[in-house]
mmCIF file with all atom_site columns, C-alpha atoms in Angstrom:
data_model
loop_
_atom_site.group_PDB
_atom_site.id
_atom_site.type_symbol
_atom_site.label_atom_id
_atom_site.label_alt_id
_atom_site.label_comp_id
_atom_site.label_asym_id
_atom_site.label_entity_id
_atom_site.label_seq_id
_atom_site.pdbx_PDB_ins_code
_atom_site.Cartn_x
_atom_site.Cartn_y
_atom_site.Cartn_z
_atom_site.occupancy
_atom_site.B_iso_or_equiv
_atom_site.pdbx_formal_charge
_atom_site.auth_seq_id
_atom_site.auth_comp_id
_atom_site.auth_asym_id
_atom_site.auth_atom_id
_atom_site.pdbx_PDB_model_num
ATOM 1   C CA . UNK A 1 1   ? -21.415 -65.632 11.996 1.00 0.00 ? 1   UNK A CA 1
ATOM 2   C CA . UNK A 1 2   ? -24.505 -63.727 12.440 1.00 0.00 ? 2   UNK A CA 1
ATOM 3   C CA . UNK A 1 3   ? -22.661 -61.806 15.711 1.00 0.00 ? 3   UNK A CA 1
ATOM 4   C CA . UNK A 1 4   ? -19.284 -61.569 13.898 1.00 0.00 ? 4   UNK A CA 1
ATOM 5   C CA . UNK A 1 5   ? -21.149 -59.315 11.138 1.00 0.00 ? 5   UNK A CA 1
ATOM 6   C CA . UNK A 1 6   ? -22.815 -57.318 14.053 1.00 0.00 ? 6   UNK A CA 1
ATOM 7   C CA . UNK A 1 7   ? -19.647 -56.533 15.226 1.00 0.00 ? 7   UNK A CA 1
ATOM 8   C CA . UNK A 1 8   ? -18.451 -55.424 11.971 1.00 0.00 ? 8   UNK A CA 1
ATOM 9   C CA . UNK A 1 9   ? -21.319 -52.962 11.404 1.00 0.00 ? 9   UNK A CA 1
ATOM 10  C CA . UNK A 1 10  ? -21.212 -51.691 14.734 1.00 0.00 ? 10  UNK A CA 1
ATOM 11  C CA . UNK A 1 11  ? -17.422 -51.024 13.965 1.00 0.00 ? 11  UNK A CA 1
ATOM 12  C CA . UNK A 1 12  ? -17.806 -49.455 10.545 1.00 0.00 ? 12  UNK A CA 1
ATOM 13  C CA . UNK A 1 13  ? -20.478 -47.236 12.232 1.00 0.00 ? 13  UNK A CA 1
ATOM 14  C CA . UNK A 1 14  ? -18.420 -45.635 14.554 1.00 0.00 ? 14  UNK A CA 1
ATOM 15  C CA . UNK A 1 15  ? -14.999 -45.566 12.847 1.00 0.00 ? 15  UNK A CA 1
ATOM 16  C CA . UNK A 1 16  ? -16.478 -44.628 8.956  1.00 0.00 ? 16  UNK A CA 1
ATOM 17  C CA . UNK A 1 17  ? -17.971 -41.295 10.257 1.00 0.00 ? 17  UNK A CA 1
ATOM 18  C CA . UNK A 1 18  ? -13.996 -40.293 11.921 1.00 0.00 ? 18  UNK A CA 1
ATOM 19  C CA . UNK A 1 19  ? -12.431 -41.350 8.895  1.00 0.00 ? 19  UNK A CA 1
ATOM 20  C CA . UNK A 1 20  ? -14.497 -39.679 6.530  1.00 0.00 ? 20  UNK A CA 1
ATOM 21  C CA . UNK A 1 21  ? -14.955 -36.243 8.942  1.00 0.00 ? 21  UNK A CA 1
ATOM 22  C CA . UNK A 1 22  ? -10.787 -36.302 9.667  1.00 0.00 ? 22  UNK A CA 1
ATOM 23  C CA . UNK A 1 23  ? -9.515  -37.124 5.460  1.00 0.00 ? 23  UNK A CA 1
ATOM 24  C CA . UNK A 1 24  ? -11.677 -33.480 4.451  1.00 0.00 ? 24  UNK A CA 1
ATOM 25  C CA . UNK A 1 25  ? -10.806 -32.003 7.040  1.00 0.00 ? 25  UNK A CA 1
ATOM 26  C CA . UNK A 1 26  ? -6.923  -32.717 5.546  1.00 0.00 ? 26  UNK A CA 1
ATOM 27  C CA . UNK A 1 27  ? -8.136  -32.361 2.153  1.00 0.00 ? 27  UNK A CA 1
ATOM 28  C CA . UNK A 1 28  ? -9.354  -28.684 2.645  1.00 0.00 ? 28  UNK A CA 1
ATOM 29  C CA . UNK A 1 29  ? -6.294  -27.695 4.229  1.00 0.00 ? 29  UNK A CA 1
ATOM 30  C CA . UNK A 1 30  ? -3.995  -27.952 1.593  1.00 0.00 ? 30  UNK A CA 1
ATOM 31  C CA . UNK A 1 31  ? -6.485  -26.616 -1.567 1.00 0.00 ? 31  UNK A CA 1
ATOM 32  C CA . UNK A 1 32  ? -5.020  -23.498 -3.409 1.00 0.00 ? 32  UNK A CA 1
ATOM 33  C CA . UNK A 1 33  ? -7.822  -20.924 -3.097 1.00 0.00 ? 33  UNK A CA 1
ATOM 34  C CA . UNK A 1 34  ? -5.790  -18.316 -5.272 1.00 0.00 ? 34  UNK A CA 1
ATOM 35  C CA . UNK A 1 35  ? -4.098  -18.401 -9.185 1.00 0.00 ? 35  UNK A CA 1
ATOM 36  C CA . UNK A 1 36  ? -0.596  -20.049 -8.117 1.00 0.00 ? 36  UNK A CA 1
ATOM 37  C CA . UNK A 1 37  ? 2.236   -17.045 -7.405 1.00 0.00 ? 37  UNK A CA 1
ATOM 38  C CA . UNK A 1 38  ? 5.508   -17.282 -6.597 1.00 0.00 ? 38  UNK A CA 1
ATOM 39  C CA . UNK A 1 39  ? 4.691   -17.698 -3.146 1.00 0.00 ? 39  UNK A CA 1
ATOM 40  C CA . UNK A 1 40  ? 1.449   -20.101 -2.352 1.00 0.00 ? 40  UNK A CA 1
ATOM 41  C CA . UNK A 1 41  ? -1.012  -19.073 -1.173 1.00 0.00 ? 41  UNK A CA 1
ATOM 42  C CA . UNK A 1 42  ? -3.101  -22.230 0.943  1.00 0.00 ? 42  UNK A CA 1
ATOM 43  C CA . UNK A 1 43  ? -5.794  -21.808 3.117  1.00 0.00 ? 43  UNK A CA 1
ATOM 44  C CA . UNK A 1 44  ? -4.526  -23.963 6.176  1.00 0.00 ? 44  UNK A CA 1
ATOM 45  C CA . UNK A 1 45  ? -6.402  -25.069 9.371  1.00 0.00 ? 45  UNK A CA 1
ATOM 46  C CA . UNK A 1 46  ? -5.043  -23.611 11.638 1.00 0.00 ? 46  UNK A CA 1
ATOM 47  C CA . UNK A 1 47  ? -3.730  -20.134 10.590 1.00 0.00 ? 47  UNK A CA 1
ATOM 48  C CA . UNK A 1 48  ? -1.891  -17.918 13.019 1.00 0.00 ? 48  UNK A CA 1
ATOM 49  C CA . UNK A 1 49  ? -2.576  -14.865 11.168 1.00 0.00 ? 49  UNK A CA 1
ATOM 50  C CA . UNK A 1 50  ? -6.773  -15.218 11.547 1.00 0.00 ? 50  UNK A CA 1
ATOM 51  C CA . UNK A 1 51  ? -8.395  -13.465 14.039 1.00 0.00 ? 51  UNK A CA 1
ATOM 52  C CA . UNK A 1 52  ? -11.469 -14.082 15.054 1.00 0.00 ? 52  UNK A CA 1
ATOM 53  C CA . UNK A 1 53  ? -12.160 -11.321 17.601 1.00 0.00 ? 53  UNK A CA 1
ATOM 54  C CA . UNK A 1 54  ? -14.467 -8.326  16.445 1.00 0.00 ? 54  UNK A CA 1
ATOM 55  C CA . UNK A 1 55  ? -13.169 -5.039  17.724 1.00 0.00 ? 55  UNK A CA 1
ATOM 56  C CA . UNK A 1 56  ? -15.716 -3.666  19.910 1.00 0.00 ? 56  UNK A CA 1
ATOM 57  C CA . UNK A 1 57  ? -16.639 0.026   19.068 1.00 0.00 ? 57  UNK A CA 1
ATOM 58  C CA . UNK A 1 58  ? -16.307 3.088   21.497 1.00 0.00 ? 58  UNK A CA 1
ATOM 59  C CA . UNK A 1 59  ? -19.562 4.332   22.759 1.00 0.00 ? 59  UNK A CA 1
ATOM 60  C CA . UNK A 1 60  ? -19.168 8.094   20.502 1.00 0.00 ? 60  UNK A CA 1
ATOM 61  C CA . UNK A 1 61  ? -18.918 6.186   17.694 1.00 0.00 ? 61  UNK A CA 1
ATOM 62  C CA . UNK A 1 62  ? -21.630 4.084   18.181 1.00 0.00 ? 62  UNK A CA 1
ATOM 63  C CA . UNK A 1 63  ? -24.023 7.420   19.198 1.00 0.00 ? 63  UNK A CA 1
ATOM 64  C CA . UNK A 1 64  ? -22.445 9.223   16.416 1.00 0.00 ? 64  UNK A CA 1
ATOM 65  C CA . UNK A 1 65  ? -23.797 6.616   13.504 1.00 0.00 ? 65  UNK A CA 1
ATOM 66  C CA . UNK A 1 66  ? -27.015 6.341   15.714 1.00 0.00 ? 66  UNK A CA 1
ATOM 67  C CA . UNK A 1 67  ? -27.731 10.250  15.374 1.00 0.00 ? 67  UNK A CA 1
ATOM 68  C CA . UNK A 1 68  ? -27.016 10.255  11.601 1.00 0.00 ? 68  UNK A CA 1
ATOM 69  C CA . UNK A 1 69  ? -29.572 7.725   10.544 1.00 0.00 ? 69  UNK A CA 1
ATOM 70  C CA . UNK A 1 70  ? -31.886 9.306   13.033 1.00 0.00 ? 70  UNK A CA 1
ATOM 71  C CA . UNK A 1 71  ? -31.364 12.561  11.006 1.00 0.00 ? 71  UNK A CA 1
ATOM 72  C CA . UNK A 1 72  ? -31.855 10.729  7.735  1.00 0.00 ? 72  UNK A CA 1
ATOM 73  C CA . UNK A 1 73  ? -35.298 9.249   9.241  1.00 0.00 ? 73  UNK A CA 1
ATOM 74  C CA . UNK A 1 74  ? -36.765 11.923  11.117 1.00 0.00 ? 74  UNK A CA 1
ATOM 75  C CA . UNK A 1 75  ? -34.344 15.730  10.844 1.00 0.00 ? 75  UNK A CA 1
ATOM 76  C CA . UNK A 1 76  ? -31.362 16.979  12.316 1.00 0.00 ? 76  UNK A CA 1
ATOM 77  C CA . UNK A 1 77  ? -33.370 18.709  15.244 1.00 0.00 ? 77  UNK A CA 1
ATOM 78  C CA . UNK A 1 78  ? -34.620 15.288  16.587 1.00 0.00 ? 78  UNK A CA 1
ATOM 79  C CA . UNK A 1 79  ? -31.079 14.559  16.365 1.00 0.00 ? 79  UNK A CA 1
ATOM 80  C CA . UNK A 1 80  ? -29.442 17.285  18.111 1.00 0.00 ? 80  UNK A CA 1
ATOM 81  C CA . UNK A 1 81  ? -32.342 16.789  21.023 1.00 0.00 ? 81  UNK A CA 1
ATOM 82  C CA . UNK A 1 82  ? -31.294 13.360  21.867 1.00 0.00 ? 82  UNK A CA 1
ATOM 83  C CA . UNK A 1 83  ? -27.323 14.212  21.205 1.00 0.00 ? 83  UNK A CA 1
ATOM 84  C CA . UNK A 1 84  ? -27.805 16.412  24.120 1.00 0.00 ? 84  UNK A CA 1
ATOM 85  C CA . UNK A 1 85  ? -29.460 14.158  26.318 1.00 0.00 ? 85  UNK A CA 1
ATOM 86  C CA . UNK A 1 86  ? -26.761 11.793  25.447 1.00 0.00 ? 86  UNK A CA 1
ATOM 87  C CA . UNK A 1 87  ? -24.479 13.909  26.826 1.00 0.00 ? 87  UNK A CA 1
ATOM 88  C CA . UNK A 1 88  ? -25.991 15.097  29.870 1.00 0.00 ? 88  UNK A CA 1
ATOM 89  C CA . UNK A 1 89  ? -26.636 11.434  30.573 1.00 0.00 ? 89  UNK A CA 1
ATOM 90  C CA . UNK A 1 90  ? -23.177 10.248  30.576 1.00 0.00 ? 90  UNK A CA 1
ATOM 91  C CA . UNK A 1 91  ? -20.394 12.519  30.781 1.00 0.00 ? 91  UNK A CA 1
ATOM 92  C CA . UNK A 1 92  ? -17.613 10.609  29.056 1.00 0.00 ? 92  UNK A CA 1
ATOM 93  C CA . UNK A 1 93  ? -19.820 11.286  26.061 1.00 0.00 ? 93  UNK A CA 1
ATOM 94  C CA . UNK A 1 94  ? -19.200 14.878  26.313 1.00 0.00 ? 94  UNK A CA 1
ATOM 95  C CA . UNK A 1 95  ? -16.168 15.206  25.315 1.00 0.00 ? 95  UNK A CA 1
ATOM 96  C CA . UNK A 1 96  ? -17.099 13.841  21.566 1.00 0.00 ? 96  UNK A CA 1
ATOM 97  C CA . UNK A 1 97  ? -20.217 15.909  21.703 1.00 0.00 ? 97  UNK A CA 1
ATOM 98  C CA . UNK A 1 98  ? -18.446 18.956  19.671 1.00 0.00 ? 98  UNK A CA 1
ATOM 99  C CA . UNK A 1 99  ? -17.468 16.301  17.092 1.00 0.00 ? 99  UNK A CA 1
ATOM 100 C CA . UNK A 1 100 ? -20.770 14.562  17.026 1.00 0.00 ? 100 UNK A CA 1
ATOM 101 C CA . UNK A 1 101 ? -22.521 17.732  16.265 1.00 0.00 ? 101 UNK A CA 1
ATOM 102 C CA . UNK A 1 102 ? -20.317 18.561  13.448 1.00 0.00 ? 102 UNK A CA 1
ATOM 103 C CA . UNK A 1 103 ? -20.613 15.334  11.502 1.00 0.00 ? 103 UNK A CA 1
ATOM 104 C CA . UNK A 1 104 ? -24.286 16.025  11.940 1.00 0.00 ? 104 UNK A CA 1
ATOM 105 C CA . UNK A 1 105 ? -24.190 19.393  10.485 1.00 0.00 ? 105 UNK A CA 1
ATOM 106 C CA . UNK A 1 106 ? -22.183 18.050  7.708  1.00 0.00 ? 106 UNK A CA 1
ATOM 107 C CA . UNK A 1 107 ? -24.703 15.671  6.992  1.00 0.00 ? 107 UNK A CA 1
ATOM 108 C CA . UNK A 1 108 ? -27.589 18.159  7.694  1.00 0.00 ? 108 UNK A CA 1
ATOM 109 C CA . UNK A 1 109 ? -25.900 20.062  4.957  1.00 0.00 ? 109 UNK A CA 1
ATOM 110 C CA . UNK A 1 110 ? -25.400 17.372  2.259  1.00 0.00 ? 110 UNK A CA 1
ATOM 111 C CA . UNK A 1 111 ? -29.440 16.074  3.174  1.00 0.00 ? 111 UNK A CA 1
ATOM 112 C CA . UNK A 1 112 ? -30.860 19.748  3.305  1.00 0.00 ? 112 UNK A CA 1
ATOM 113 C CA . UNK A 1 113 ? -28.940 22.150  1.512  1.00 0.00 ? 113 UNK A CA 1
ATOM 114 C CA . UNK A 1 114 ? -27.256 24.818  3.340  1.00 0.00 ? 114 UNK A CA 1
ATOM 115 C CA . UNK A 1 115 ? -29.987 27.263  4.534  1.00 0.00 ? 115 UNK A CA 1
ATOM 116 C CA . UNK A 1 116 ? -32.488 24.789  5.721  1.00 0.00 ? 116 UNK A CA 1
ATOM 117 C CA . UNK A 1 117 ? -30.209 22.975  7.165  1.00 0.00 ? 117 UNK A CA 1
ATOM 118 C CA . UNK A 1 118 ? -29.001 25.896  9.473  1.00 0.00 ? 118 UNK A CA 1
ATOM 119 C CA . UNK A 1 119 ? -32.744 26.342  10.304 1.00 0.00 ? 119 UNK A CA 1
ATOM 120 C CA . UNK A 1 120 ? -31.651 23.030  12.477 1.00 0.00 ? 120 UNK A CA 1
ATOM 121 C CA . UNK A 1 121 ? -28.969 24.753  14.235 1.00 0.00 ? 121 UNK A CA 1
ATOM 122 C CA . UNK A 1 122 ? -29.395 24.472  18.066 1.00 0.00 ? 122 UNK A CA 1
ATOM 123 C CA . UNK A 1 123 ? -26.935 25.443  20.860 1.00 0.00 ? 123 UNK A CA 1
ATOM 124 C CA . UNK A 1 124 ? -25.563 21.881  21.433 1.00 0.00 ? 124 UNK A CA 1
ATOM 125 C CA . UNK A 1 125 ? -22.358 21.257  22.094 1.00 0.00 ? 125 UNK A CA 1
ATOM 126 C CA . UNK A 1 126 ? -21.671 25.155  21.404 1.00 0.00 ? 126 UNK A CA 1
ATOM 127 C CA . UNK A 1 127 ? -22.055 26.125  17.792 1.00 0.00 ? 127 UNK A CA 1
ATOM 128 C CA . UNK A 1 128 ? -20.186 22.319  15.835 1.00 0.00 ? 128 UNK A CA 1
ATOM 129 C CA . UNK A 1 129 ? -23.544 21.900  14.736 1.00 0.00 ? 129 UNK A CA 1
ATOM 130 C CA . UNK A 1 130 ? -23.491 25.062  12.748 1.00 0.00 ? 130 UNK A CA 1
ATOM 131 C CA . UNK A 1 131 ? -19.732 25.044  11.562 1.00 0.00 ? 131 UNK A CA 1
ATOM 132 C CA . UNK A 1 132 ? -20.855 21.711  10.224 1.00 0.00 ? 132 UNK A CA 1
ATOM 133 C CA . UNK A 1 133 ? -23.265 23.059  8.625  1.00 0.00 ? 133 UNK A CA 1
ATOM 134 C CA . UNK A 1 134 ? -20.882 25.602  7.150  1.00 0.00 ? 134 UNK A CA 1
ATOM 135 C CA . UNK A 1 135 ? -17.905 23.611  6.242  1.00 0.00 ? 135 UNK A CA 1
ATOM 136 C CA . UNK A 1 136 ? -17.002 22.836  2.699  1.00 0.00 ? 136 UNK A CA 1
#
């Protein structure tokens, strides 16, 4: 008898835990997480529509958000120093450099006021820095 009840625990051990893990994982599928609509909306296990794949971002953009919290903790000339060494370092960066500069201006601008701000004007990138600066 002693073995029989063995047996039985050593069963109940390893089946309870599959049991228990597989009836909530079907009880979450089917709960309502919204008011009820005319059409249902259920939060299902395996949805077709969720991605779960971040979007990696382009290399401007990520230099671009870089240079505006560097001109937020330091100033805009620190800034434009290393916006230009960004793009003499890698050339595809160039091409966003006018664009770059602007959206630094602008923020130059909105952190500064207009005239000190254009105290930060530099020759980067031409003169974006400055018609950021400018623009309204």
């Amino acid at each position: 008898m002693n073995q029989a009840a063995r047996r039985i625990g050593r069963t109940l051990a390893l089946v309870l835990p599959v049991v228990l893990v597989l009836s909530g994982t079907l009880a979450v599928t089917r709960v309502p997480w919204a008011a009820p609509t005319a059409e249902s909306q259920v939060l299902t296990a395996s949805s077709d529509t969720a991605s779960t794949v971040a979007k990696a971002r382009a290399p401007h953009e990520v230099l671009r958000d870089k240079l505006l919290l560097e001109l937020q903790e330091k100033n805009p000339g620190v800034a434009l120093t290393h916006l230009q060494e960004a793009a003499d370092g890698r050339p595809s960066l160039a091409q966003h450099c006018m664009a770059i500069a602007r959206a630094l201006g602008e923020a130059a601008r909105k952190k500064y006021g207009e005239r000190k701000a254009q105290s930060f004007s530099r020759p980067v990138c031409d003169t974006a820095f400055a018609a950021g600066v400018q623009s309204h």
